[in-house]
PDB file of C-alpha atoms in Angstrom:
ATOM      1  CA  UNK A  14       9.302   7.895  -2.432  1.00 74.00           C
ATOM      2  CA  UNK A  15       6.091   5.758  -2.151  1.00 83.00           C
ATOM      3  CA  UNK A  16       3.305   5.885  -4.682  1.00 88.00           C
ATOM      4  CA  UNK A  17       3.121   6.164  -8.441  1.00 88.00           C
ATOM      5  CA  UNK A  18       6.833   7.436 -10.112  1.00 87.00           C
ATOM      6  CA  UNK A  19       8.262   6.969 -13.440  1.00 87.00           C
ATOM      7  CA  UNK A  20       9.898   3.471 -12.105  1.00 85.00           C
ATOM      8  CA  UNK A  21       6.296   2.163 -11.372  1.00 87.00           C
ATOM      9  CA  UNK A  22       4.451   1.676  -7.929  1.00 92.00           C
ATOM     10  CA  UNK A  23       6.097   1.658  -4.713  1.00 92.00           C
ATOM     11  CA  UNK A  24       4.180   0.887  -1.365  1.00 94.00           C
ATOM     12  CA  UNK A  25       4.710   2.742   1.622  1.00 95.00           C
ATOM     13  CA  UNK A  26       5.796   0.279   4.452  1.00 95.00           C
ATOM     14  CA  UNK A  27       3.972   0.229   7.644  1.00 96.00           C
ATOM     15  CA  UNK A  28       6.630   1.859   9.431  1.00 95.00           C
ATOM     16  CA  UNK A  29       6.686   4.704   7.005  1.00 96.00           C
ATOM     17  CA  UNK A  30       3.207   4.947   7.672  1.00 96.00           C
ATOM     18  CA  UNK A  31       3.712   5.097  11.433  1.00 96.00           C
ATOM     19  CA  UNK A  32       6.422   7.579  11.378  1.00 95.00           C
ATOM     20  CA  UNK A  33       3.852   9.815   9.321  1.00 96.00           C
ATOM     21  CA  UNK A  34       0.984   9.449  11.648  1.00 96.00           C
ATOM     22  CA  UNK A  35       3.063  10.125  14.734  1.00 95.00           C
ATOM     23  CA  UNK A  36       4.269  13.192  13.235  1.00 96.00           C
ATOM     24  CA  UNK A  37       1.242  14.334  12.344  1.00 96.00           C
ATOM     25  CA  UNK A  38      -0.098  13.591  15.927  1.00 95.00           C
ATOM     26  CA  UNK A  39       2.940  15.180  17.532  1.00 94.00           C
ATOM     27  CA  UNK A  40       2.482  18.638  15.426  1.00 95.00           C
ATOM     28  CA  UNK A  41      -1.116  18.582  16.541  1.00 94.00           C
ATOM     29  CA  UNK A  42      -1.041  17.723  20.195  1.00 93.00           C
ATOM     30  CA  UNK A  43       2.990  18.524  20.830  1.00 92.00           C
ATOM     31  CA  UNK A  44       6.091  16.908  21.178  1.00 92.00           C
ATOM     32  CA  UNK A  45       5.431  15.204  24.588  1.00 90.00           C
ATOM     33  CA  UNK A  46       2.716  13.251  23.514  1.00 91.00           C
ATOM     34  CA  UNK A  47       3.024   9.679  24.561  1.00 90.00           C
ATOM     35  CA  UNK A  48       3.092   7.534  21.666  1.00 91.00           C
ATOM     36  CA  UNK A  49       5.027   4.510  22.812  1.00 89.00           C
ATOM     37  CA  UNK A  50       4.144   0.588  22.912  1.00 87.00           C
ATOM     38  CA  UNK A  51       1.371   0.164  25.321  1.00 88.00           C
ATOM     39  CA  UNK A  52      -0.013   3.986  25.143  1.00 92.00           C
ATOM     40  CA  UNK A  53      -3.293   4.275  24.023  1.00 93.00           C
ATOM     41  CA  UNK A  54      -2.408   6.640  21.348  1.00 93.00           C
ATOM     42  CA  UNK A  55       0.240   4.251  20.326  1.00 93.00           C
ATOM     43  CA  UNK A  56      -1.875   1.309  20.009  1.00 94.00           C
ATOM     44  CA  UNK A  57      -4.289   3.422  17.627  1.00 94.00           C
ATOM     45  CA  UNK A  58      -1.336   4.253  15.714  1.00 95.00           C
ATOM     46  CA  UNK A  59      -0.367   0.487  15.368  1.00 95.00           C
ATOM     47  CA  UNK A  60      -3.736  -0.257  14.233  1.00 96.00           C
ATOM     48  CA  UNK A  61      -4.067   2.672  11.941  1.00 96.00           C
ATOM     49  CA  UNK A  62      -0.573   1.903  10.391  1.00 96.00           C
ATOM     50  CA  UNK A  63      -1.316  -1.892   9.678  1.00 97.00           C
ATOM     51  CA  UNK A  64      -4.574  -1.219   8.163  1.00 97.00           C
ATOM     52  CA  UNK A  65      -3.167   1.439   5.997  1.00 97.00           C
ATOM     53  CA  UNK A  66      -0.221  -0.827   4.867  1.00 97.00           C
ATOM     54  CA  UNK A  67      -2.567  -2.977   3.788  1.00 97.00           C
ATOM     55  CA  UNK A  68      -4.175  -0.685   1.690  1.00 96.00           C
ATOM     56  CA  UNK A  69      -0.847   0.245  -0.108  1.00 96.00           C
ATOM     57  CA  UNK A  70      -0.332  -3.050  -0.577  1.00 95.00           C
ATOM     58  CA  UNK A  71      -4.004  -3.571  -2.232  1.00 94.00           C
ATOM     59  CA  UNK A  72      -2.955  -0.527  -4.615  1.00 94.00           C
ATOM     60  CA  UNK A  73       0.245  -2.051  -5.556  1.00 93.00           C
ATOM     61  CA  UNK A  74      -1.581  -5.459  -6.433  1.00 91.00           C
ATOM     62  CA  UNK A  75      -4.050  -3.277  -8.428  1.00 90.00           C
ATOM     63  CA  UNK A  76      -1.258  -1.492 -10.535  1.00 91.00           C
ATOM     64  CA  UNK A  77       0.308  -4.864 -11.191  1.00 89.00           C
ATOM     65  CA  UNK A  78      -2.565  -6.253 -12.255  1.00 88.00           C
ATOM     66  CA  UNK A  79      -2.388  -3.912 -15.419  1.00 86.00           C
ATOM     67  CA  UNK A  80       0.720  -5.179 -17.042  1.00 85.00           C
ATOM     68  CA  UNK A  81       1.251  -8.537 -18.745  1.00 82.00           C
ATOM     69  CA  UNK A  82       4.720  -9.122 -16.660  1.00 83.00           C
ATOM     70  CA  UNK A  83       3.126  -8.917 -13.333  1.00 85.00           C
ATOM     71  CA  UNK A  84      -0.628  -9.826 -14.072  1.00 83.00           C
ATOM     72  CA  UNK A  85      -1.640 -13.222 -12.534  1.00 83.00           C
ATOM     73  CA  UNK A  86      -4.908 -14.992 -12.359  1.00 81.00           C
ATOM     74  CA  UNK A  87      -7.956 -13.664 -14.123  1.00 84.00           C
ATOM     75  CA  UNK A  88      -6.412 -10.218 -14.474  1.00 83.00           C
ATOM     76  CA  UNK A  89      -3.908 -12.037 -16.924  1.00 82.00           C
ATOM     77  CA  UNK A  90      -6.617 -13.115 -18.763  1.00 81.00           C
ATOM     78  CA  UNK A  91      -7.782  -9.436 -18.901  1.00 82.00           C
ATOM     79  CA  UNK A  92      -4.563  -8.220 -20.257  1.00 83.00           C
ATOM     80  CA  UNK A  93      -4.177 -10.833 -23.009  1.00 83.00           C
ATOM     81  CA  UNK A  94      -7.346  -9.789 -24.224  1.00 83.00           C
ATOM     82  CA  UNK A  95      -6.660  -6.184 -24.570  1.00 81.00           C
ATOM     83  CA  UNK A  96      -3.735  -7.150 -26.446  1.00 79.00           C
ATOM     84  CA  UNK A  97      -5.210 -10.263 -28.512  1.00 80.00           C
ATOM     85  CA  UNK A  98      -2.869 -12.765 -27.060  1.00 78.00           C
ATOM     86  CA  UNK A  99      -4.837 -14.967 -24.864  1.00 73.00           C
ATOM     87  CA  UNK A 100      -3.298 -17.397 -22.431  1.00 71.00           C
ATOM     88  CA  UNK A 101      -2.160 -20.716 -23.587  1.00 70.00           C
ATOM     89  CA  UNK A 102      -3.238 -23.697 -21.159  1.00 71.00           C
ATOM     90  CA  UNK A 103      -1.124 -26.647 -21.387  1.00 63.00           C
TER      91      UNK A 103
END
């Protein structure tokens, strides 16, 4: 299951997003809708699923920036300030 769970944040894959969009299109327009490679709607589904997959990855990066074990860069400094334990530069 994708999203925020008790185990943390799991992003949806592009294949999962594509399958969800295709299922929704078929439910609205019928099972015989052409969604294969090269079809107009298939191309649109590929474009949108790619963009949405990038959005899920950005959400995961934002979630990870909230924890000391997974934060990187400036976000690690921000988390350190919250716990009064700044990063040591060597």
